[in-house]
Tab-separated table of C-alpha atoms in Angstrom:
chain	number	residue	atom	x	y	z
A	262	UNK	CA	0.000	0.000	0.000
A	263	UNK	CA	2.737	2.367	1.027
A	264	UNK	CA	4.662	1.490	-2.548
A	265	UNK	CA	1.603	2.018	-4.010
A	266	UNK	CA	0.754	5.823	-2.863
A	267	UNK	CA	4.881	6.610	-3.452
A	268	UNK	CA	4.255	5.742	-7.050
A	269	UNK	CA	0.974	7.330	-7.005
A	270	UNK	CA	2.946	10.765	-5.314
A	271	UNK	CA	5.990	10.708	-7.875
A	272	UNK	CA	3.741	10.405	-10.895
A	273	UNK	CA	1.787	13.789	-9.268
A	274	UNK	CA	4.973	15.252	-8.945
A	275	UNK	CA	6.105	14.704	-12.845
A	276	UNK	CA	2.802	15.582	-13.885
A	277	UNK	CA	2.982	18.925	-11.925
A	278	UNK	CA	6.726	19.716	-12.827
A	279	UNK	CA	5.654	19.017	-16.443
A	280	UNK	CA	2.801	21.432	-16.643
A	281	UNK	CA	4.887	23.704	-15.038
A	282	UNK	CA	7.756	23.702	-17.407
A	283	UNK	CA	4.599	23.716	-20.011
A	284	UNK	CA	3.724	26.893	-18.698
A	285	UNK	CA	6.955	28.119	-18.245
A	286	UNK	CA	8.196	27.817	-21.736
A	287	UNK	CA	4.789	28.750	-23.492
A	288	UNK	CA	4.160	31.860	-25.598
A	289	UNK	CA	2.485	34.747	-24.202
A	290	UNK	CA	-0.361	33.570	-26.274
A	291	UNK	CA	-0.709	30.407	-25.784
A	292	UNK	CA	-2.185	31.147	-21.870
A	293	UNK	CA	-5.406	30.100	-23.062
A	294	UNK	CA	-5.724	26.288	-21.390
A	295	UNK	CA	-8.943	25.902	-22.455
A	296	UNK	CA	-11.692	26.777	-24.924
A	297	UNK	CA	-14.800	26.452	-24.090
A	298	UNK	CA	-18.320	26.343	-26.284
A	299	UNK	CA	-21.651	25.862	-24.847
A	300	UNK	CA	-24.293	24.743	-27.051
A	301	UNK	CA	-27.612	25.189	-25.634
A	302	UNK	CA	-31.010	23.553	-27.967
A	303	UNK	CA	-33.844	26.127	-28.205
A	304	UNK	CA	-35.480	24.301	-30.409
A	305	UNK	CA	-40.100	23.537	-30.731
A	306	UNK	CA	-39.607	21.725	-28.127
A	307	UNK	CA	-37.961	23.639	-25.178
A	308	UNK	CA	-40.834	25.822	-23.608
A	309	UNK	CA	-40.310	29.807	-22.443
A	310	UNK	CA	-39.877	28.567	-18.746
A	311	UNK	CA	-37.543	25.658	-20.100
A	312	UNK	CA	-35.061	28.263	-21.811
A	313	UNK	CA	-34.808	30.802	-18.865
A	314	UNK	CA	-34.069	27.757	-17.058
A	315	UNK	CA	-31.007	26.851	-19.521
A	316	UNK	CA	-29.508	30.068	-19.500
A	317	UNK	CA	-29.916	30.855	-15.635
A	318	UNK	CA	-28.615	26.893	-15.005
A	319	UNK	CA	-25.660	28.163	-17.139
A	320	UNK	CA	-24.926	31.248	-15.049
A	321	UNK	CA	-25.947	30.063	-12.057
A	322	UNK	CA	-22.898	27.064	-12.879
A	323	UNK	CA	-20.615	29.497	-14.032
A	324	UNK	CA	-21.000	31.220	-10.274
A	325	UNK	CA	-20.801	28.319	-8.727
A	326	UNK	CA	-17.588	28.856	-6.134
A	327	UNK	CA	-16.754	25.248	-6.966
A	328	UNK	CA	-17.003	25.768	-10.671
A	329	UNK	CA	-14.790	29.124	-10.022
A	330	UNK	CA	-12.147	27.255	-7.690
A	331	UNK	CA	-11.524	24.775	-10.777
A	332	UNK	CA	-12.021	27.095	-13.379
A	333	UNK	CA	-8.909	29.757	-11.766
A	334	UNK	CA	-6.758	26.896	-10.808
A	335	UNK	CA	-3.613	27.438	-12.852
A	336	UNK	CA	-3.178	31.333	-12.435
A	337	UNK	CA	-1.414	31.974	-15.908
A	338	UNK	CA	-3.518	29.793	-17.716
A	339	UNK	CA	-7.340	30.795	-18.123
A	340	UNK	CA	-10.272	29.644	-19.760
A	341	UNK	CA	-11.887	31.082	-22.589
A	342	UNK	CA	-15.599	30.612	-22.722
A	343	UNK	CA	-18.269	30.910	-25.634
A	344	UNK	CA	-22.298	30.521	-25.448
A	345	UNK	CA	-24.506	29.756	-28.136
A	346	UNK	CA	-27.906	28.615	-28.615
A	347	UNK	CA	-29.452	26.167	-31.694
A	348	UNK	CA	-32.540	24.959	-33.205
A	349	UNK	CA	-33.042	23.846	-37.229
A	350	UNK	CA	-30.361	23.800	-39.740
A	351	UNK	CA	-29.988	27.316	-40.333
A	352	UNK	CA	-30.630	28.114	-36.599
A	353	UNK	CA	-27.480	29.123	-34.701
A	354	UNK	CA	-27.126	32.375	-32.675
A	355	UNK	CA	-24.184	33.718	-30.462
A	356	UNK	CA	-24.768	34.495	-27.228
A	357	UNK	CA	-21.712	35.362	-25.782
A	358	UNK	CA	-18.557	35.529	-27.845
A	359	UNK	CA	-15.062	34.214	-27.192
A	360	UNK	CA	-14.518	35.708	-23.508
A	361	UNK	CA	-10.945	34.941	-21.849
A	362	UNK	CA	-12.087	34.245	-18.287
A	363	UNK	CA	-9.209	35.601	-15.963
A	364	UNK	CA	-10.875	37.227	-13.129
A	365	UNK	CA	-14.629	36.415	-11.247
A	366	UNK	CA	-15.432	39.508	-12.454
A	367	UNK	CA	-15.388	38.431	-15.921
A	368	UNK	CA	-17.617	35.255	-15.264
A	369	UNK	CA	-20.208	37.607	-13.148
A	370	UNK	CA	-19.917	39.729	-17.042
A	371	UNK	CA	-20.413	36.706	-18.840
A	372	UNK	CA	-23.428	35.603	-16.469
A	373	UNK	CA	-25.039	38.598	-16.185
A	374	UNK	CA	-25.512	39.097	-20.003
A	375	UNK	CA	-26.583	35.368	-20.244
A	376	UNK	CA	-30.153	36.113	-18.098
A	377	UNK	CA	-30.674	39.104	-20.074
A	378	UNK	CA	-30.794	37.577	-22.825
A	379	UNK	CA	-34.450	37.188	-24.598
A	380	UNK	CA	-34.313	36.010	-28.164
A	381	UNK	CA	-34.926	32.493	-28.964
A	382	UNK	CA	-36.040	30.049	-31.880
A	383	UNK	CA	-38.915	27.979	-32.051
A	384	UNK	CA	-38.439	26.232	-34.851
A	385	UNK	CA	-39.911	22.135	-34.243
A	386	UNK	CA	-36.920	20.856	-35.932
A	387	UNK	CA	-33.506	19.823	-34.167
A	388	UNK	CA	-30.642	19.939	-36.044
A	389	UNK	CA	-28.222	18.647	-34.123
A	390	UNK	CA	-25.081	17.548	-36.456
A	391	UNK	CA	-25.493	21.922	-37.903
A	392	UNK	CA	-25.255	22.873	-34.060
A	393	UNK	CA	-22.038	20.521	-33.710
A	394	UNK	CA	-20.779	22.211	-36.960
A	395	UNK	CA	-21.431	25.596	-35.937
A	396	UNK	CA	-19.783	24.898	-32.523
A	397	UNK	CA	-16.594	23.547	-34.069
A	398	UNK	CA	-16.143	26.677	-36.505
A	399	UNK	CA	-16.417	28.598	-33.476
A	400	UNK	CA	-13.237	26.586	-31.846
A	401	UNK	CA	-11.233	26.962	-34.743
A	402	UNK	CA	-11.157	30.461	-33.513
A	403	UNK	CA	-9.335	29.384	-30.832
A	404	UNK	CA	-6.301	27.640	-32.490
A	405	UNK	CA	-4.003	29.142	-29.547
A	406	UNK	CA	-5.655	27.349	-26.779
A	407	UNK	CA	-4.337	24.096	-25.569
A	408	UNK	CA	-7.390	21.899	-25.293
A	409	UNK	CA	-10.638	22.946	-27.126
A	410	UNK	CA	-14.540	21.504	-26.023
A	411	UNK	CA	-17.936	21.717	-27.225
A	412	UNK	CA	-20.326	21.220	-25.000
A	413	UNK	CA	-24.011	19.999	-26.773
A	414	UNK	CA	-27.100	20.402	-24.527
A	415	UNK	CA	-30.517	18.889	-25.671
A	416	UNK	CA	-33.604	17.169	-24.868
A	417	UNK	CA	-34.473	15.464	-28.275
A	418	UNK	CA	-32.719	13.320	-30.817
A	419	UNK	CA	-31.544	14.788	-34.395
A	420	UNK	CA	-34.323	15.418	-36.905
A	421	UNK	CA	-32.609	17.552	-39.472
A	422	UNK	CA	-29.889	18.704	-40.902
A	423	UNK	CA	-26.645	16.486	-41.349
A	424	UNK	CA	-26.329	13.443	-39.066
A	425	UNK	CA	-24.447	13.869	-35.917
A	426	UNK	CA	-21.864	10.997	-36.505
A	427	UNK	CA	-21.192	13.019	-39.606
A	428	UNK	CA	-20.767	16.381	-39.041
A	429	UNK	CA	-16.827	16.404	-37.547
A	430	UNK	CA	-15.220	14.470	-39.869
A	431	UNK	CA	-11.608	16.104	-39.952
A	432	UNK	CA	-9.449	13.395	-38.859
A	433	UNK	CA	-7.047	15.953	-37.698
A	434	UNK	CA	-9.461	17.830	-35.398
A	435	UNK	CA	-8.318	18.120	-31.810
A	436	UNK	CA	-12.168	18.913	-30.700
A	437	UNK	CA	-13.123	16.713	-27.740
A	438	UNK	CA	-17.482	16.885	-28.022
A	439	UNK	CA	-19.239	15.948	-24.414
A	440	UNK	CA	-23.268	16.354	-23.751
A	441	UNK	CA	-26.011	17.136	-21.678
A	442	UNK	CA	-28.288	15.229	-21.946
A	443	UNK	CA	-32.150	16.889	-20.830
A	444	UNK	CA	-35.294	14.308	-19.933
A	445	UNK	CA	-37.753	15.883	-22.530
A	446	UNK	CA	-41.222	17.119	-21.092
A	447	UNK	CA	-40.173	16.760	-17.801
A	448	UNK	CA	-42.135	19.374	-15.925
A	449	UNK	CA	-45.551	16.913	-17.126
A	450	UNK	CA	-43.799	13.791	-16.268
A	451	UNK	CA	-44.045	14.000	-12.568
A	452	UNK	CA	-42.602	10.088	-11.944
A	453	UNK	CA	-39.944	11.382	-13.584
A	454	UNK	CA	-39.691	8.186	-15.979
A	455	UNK	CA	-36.454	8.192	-17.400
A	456	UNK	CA	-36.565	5.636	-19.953
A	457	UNK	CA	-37.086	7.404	-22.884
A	458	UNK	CA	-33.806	9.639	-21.218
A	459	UNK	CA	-32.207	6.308	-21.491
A	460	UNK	CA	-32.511	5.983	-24.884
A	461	UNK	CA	-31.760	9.676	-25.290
A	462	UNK	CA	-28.481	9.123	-23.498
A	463	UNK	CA	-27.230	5.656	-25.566
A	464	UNK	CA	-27.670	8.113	-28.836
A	465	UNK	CA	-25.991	10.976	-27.938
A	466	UNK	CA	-23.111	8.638	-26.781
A	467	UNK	CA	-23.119	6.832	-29.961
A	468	UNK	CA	-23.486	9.767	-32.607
A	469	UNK	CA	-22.223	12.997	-30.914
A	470	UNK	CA	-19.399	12.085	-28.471
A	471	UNK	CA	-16.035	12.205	-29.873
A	472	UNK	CA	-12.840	12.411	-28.677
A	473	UNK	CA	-10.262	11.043	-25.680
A	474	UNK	CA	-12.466	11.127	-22.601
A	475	UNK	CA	-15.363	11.906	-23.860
A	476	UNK	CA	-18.818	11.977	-21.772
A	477	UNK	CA	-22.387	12.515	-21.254
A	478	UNK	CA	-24.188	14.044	-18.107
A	479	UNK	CA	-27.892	13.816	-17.478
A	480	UNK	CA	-30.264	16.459	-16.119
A	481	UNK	CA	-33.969	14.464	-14.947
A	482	UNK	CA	-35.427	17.561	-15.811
A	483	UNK	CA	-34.850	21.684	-16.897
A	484	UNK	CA	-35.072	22.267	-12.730
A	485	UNK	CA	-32.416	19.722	-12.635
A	486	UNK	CA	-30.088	21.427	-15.132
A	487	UNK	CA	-28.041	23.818	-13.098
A	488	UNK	CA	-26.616	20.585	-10.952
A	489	UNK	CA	-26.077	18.549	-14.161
A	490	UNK	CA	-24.477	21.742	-15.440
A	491	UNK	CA	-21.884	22.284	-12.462
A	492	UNK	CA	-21.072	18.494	-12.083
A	493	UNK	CA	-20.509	19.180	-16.542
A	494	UNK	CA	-18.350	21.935	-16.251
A	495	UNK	CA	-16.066	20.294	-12.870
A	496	UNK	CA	-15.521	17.312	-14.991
A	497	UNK	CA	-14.388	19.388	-18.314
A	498	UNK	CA	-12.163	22.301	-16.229
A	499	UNK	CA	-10.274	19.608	-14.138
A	500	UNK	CA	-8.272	17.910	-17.250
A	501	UNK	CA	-5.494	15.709	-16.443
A	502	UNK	CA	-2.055	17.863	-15.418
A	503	UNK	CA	-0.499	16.112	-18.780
A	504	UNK	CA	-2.625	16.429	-21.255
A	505	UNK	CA	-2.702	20.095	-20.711
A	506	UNK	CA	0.245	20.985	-22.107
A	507	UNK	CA	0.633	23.148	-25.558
A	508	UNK	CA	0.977	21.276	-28.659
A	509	UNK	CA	3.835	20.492	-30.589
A	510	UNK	CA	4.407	23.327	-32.923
Protein backbone atom coordinates (compact mmCIF):
# COMPACT_ATOMS: atom_id res chain seq x y z
CA UNK A 1 0.00 0.00 0.00
CA UNK A 2 2.74 2.37 1.03
CA UNK A 3 4.66 1.49 -2.55
CA UNK A 4 1.60 2.02 -4.01
CA UNK A 5 0.75 5.82 -2.86
CA UNK A 6 4.88 6.61 -3.45
CA UNK A 7 4.25 5.74 -7.05
CA UNK A 8 0.97 7.33 -7.00
CA UNK A 9 2.95 10.77 -5.31
CA UNK A 10 5.99 10.71 -7.88
CA UNK A 11 3.74 10.40 -10.89
CA UNK A 12 1.79 13.79 -9.27
CA UNK A 13 4.97 15.25 -8.94
CA UNK A 14 6.10 14.70 -12.85
CA UNK A 15 2.80 15.58 -13.89
CA UNK A 16 2.98 18.92 -11.93
CA UNK A 17 6.73 19.72 -12.83
CA UNK A 18 5.65 19.02 -16.44
CA UNK A 19 2.80 21.43 -16.64
CA UNK A 20 4.89 23.70 -15.04
CA UNK A 21 7.76 23.70 -17.41
CA UNK A 22 4.60 23.72 -20.01
CA UNK A 23 3.72 26.89 -18.70
CA UNK A 24 6.96 28.12 -18.25
CA UNK A 25 8.20 27.82 -21.74
CA UNK A 26 4.79 28.75 -23.49
CA UNK A 27 4.16 31.86 -25.60
CA UNK A 28 2.49 34.75 -24.20
CA UNK A 29 -0.36 33.57 -26.27
CA UNK A 30 -0.71 30.41 -25.78
CA UNK A 31 -2.18 31.15 -21.87
CA UNK A 32 -5.41 30.10 -23.06
CA UNK A 33 -5.72 26.29 -21.39
CA UNK A 34 -8.94 25.90 -22.45
CA UNK A 35 -11.69 26.78 -24.92
CA UNK A 36 -14.80 26.45 -24.09
CA UNK A 37 -18.32 26.34 -26.28
CA UNK A 38 -21.65 25.86 -24.85
CA UNK A 39 -24.29 24.74 -27.05
CA UNK A 40 -27.61 25.19 -25.63
CA UNK A 41 -31.01 23.55 -27.97
CA UNK A 42 -33.84 26.13 -28.21
CA UNK A 43 -35.48 24.30 -30.41
CA UNK A 44 -40.10 23.54 -30.73
CA UNK A 45 -39.61 21.73 -28.13
CA UNK A 46 -37.96 23.64 -25.18
CA UNK A 47 -40.83 25.82 -23.61
CA UNK A 48 -40.31 29.81 -22.44
CA UNK A 49 -39.88 28.57 -18.75
CA UNK A 50 -37.54 25.66 -20.10
CA UNK A 51 -35.06 28.26 -21.81
CA UNK A 52 -34.81 30.80 -18.86
CA UNK A 53 -34.07 27.76 -17.06
CA UNK A 54 -31.01 26.85 -19.52
CA UNK A 55 -29.51 30.07 -19.50
CA UNK A 56 -29.92 30.85 -15.63
CA UNK A 57 -28.61 26.89 -15.00
CA UNK A 58 -25.66 28.16 -17.14
CA UNK A 59 -24.93 31.25 -15.05
CA UNK A 60 -25.95 30.06 -12.06
CA UNK A 61 -22.90 27.06 -12.88
CA UNK A 62 -20.62 29.50 -14.03
CA UNK A 63 -21.00 31.22 -10.27
CA UNK A 64 -20.80 28.32 -8.73
CA UNK A 65 -17.59 28.86 -6.13
CA UNK A 66 -16.75 25.25 -6.97
CA UNK A 67 -17.00 25.77 -10.67
CA UNK A 68 -14.79 29.12 -10.02
CA UNK A 69 -12.15 27.26 -7.69
CA UNK A 70 -11.52 24.77 -10.78
CA UNK A 71 -12.02 27.09 -13.38
CA UNK A 72 -8.91 29.76 -11.77
CA UNK A 73 -6.76 26.90 -10.81
CA UNK A 74 -3.61 27.44 -12.85
CA UNK A 75 -3.18 31.33 -12.43
CA UNK A 76 -1.41 31.97 -15.91
CA UNK A 77 -3.52 29.79 -17.72
CA UNK A 78 -7.34 30.79 -18.12
CA UNK A 79 -10.27 29.64 -19.76
CA UNK A 80 -11.89 31.08 -22.59
CA UNK A 81 -15.60 30.61 -22.72
CA UNK A 82 -18.27 30.91 -25.63
CA UNK A 83 -22.30 30.52 -25.45
CA UNK A 84 -24.51 29.76 -28.14
CA UNK A 85 -27.91 28.62 -28.61
CA UNK A 86 -29.45 26.17 -31.69
CA UNK A 87 -32.54 24.96 -33.20
CA UNK A 88 -33.04 23.85 -37.23
CA UNK A 89 -30.36 23.80 -39.74
CA UNK A 90 -29.99 27.32 -40.33
CA UNK A 91 -30.63 28.11 -36.60
CA UNK A 92 -27.48 29.12 -34.70
CA UNK A 93 -27.13 32.38 -32.68
CA UNK A 94 -24.18 33.72 -30.46
CA UNK A 95 -24.77 34.50 -27.23
CA UNK A 96 -21.71 35.36 -25.78
CA UNK A 97 -18.56 35.53 -27.84
CA UNK A 98 -15.06 34.21 -27.19
CA UNK A 99 -14.52 35.71 -23.51
CA UNK A 100 -10.94 34.94 -21.85
CA UNK A 101 -12.09 34.25 -18.29
CA UNK A 102 -9.21 35.60 -15.96
CA UNK A 103 -10.87 37.23 -13.13
CA UNK A 104 -14.63 36.42 -11.25
CA UNK A 105 -15.43 39.51 -12.45
CA UNK A 106 -15.39 38.43 -15.92
CA UNK A 107 -17.62 35.26 -15.26
CA UNK A 108 -20.21 37.61 -13.15
CA UNK A 109 -19.92 39.73 -17.04
CA UNK A 110 -20.41 36.71 -18.84
CA UNK A 111 -23.43 35.60 -16.47
CA UNK A 112 -25.04 38.60 -16.18
CA UNK A 113 -25.51 39.10 -20.00
CA UNK A 114 -26.58 35.37 -20.24
CA UNK A 115 -30.15 36.11 -18.10
CA UNK A 116 -30.67 39.10 -20.07
CA UNK A 117 -30.79 37.58 -22.83
CA UNK A 118 -34.45 37.19 -24.60
CA UNK A 119 -34.31 36.01 -28.16
CA UNK A 120 -34.93 32.49 -28.96
CA UNK A 121 -36.04 30.05 -31.88
CA UNK A 122 -38.91 27.98 -32.05
CA UNK A 123 -38.44 26.23 -34.85
CA UNK A 124 -39.91 22.14 -34.24
CA UNK A 125 -36.92 20.86 -35.93
CA UNK A 126 -33.51 19.82 -34.17
CA UNK A 127 -30.64 19.94 -36.04
CA UNK A 128 -28.22 18.65 -34.12
CA UNK A 129 -25.08 17.55 -36.46
CA UNK A 130 -25.49 21.92 -37.90
CA UNK A 131 -25.26 22.87 -34.06
CA UNK A 132 -22.04 20.52 -33.71
CA UNK A 133 -20.78 22.21 -36.96
CA UNK A 134 -21.43 25.60 -35.94
CA UNK A 135 -19.78 24.90 -32.52
CA UNK A 136 -16.59 23.55 -34.07
CA UNK A 137 -16.14 26.68 -36.50
CA UNK A 138 -16.42 28.60 -33.48
CA UNK A 139 -13.24 26.59 -31.85
CA UNK A 140 -11.23 26.96 -34.74
CA UNK A 141 -11.16 30.46 -33.51
CA UNK A 142 -9.33 29.38 -30.83
CA UNK A 143 -6.30 27.64 -32.49
CA UNK A 144 -4.00 29.14 -29.55
CA UNK A 145 -5.66 27.35 -26.78
CA UNK A 146 -4.34 24.10 -25.57
CA UNK A 147 -7.39 21.90 -25.29
CA UNK A 148 -10.64 22.95 -27.13
CA UNK A 149 -14.54 21.50 -26.02
CA UNK A 150 -17.94 21.72 -27.23
CA UNK A 151 -20.33 21.22 -25.00
CA UNK A 152 -24.01 20.00 -26.77
CA UNK A 153 -27.10 20.40 -24.53
CA UNK A 154 -30.52 18.89 -25.67
CA UNK A 155 -33.60 17.17 -24.87
CA UNK A 156 -34.47 15.46 -28.27
CA UNK A 157 -32.72 13.32 -30.82
CA UNK A 158 -31.54 14.79 -34.39
CA UNK A 159 -34.32 15.42 -36.90
CA UNK A 160 -32.61 17.55 -39.47
CA UNK A 161 -29.89 18.70 -40.90
CA UNK A 162 -26.65 16.49 -41.35
CA UNK A 163 -26.33 13.44 -39.07
CA UNK A 164 -24.45 13.87 -35.92
CA UNK A 165 -21.86 11.00 -36.50
CA UNK A 166 -21.19 13.02 -39.61
CA UNK A 167 -20.77 16.38 -39.04
CA UNK A 168 -16.83 16.40 -37.55
CA UNK A 169 -15.22 14.47 -39.87
CA UNK A 170 -11.61 16.10 -39.95
CA UNK A 171 -9.45 13.39 -38.86
CA UNK A 172 -7.05 15.95 -37.70
CA UNK A 173 -9.46 17.83 -35.40
CA UNK A 174 -8.32 18.12 -31.81
CA UNK A 175 -12.17 18.91 -30.70
CA UNK A 176 -13.12 16.71 -27.74
CA UNK A 177 -17.48 16.89 -28.02
CA UNK A 178 -19.24 15.95 -24.41
CA UNK A 179 -23.27 16.35 -23.75
CA UNK A 180 -26.01 17.14 -21.68
CA UNK A 181 -28.29 15.23 -21.95
CA UNK A 182 -32.15 16.89 -20.83
CA UNK A 183 -35.29 14.31 -19.93
CA UNK A 184 -37.75 15.88 -22.53
CA UNK A 185 -41.22 17.12 -21.09
CA UNK A 186 -40.17 16.76 -17.80
CA UNK A 187 -42.13 19.37 -15.93
CA UNK A 188 -45.55 16.91 -17.13
CA UNK A 189 -43.80 13.79 -16.27
CA UNK A 190 -44.05 14.00 -12.57
CA UNK A 191 -42.60 10.09 -11.94
CA UNK A 192 -39.94 11.38 -13.58
CA UNK A 193 -39.69 8.19 -15.98
CA UNK A 194 -36.45 8.19 -17.40
CA UNK A 195 -36.56 5.64 -19.95
CA UNK A 196 -37.09 7.40 -22.88
CA UNK A 197 -33.81 9.64 -21.22
CA UNK A 198 -32.21 6.31 -21.49
CA UNK A 199 -32.51 5.98 -24.88
CA UNK A 200 -31.76 9.68 -25.29
CA UNK A 201 -28.48 9.12 -23.50
CA UNK A 202 -27.23 5.66 -25.57
CA UNK A 203 -27.67 8.11 -28.84
CA UNK A 204 -25.99 10.98 -27.94
CA UNK A 205 -23.11 8.64 -26.78
CA UNK A 206 -23.12 6.83 -29.96
CA UNK A 207 -23.49 9.77 -32.61
CA UNK A 208 -22.22 13.00 -30.91
CA UNK A 209 -19.40 12.09 -28.47
CA UNK A 210 -16.03 12.21 -29.87
CA UNK A 211 -12.84 12.41 -28.68
CA UNK A 212 -10.26 11.04 -25.68
CA UNK A 213 -12.47 11.13 -22.60
CA UNK A 214 -15.36 11.91 -23.86
CA UNK A 215 -18.82 11.98 -21.77
CA UNK A 216 -22.39 12.51 -21.25
CA UNK A 217 -24.19 14.04 -18.11
CA UNK A 218 -27.89 13.82 -17.48
CA UNK A 219 -30.26 16.46 -16.12
CA UNK A 220 -33.97 14.46 -14.95
CA UNK A 221 -35.43 17.56 -15.81
CA UNK A 222 -34.85 21.68 -16.90
CA UNK A 223 -35.07 22.27 -12.73
CA UNK A 224 -32.42 19.72 -12.64
CA UNK A 225 -30.09 21.43 -15.13
CA UNK A 226 -28.04 23.82 -13.10
CA UNK A 227 -26.62 20.58 -10.95
CA UNK A 228 -26.08 18.55 -14.16
CA UNK A 229 -24.48 21.74 -15.44
CA UNK A 230 -21.88 22.28 -12.46
CA UNK A 231 -21.07 18.49 -12.08
CA UNK A 232 -20.51 19.18 -16.54
CA UNK A 233 -18.35 21.93 -16.25
CA UNK A 234 -16.07 20.29 -12.87
CA UNK A 235 -15.52 17.31 -14.99
CA UNK A 236 -14.39 19.39 -18.31
CA UNK A 237 -12.16 22.30 -16.23
CA UNK A 238 -10.27 19.61 -14.14
CA UNK A 239 -8.27 17.91 -17.25
CA UNK A 240 -5.49 15.71 -16.44
CA UNK A 241 -2.05 17.86 -15.42
CA UNK A 242 -0.50 16.11 -18.78
CA UNK A 243 -2.63 16.43 -21.26
CA UNK A 244 -2.70 20.10 -20.71
CA UNK A 245 0.24 20.99 -22.11
CA UNK A 246 0.63 23.15 -25.56
CA UNK A 247 0.98 21.28 -28.66
CA UNK A 248 3.84 20.49 -30.59
CA UNK A 249 4.41 23.33 -32.92
Amino acid sequence: MRRAYRRMARVTGLAGLALAICLAAAPANAACRLALALGLDVSGSVDDVEYRLQLGGVADALMASEVQAAMFAMPGAHVSLAVYQWGAEDQQNLLIGWTDLKSREDVTRVTESLVAYEARFRDPYTALGAAMRYGAALLRERPECWQHTLDISGDGPSNAGPAPQDALTDPQSRITVNALVINPGSRDNVTKDLTYTKTLLEHYRTHVLRGPGAFAETARDFDDFKAAMTRKLLRELRPAALSLAPPVQ
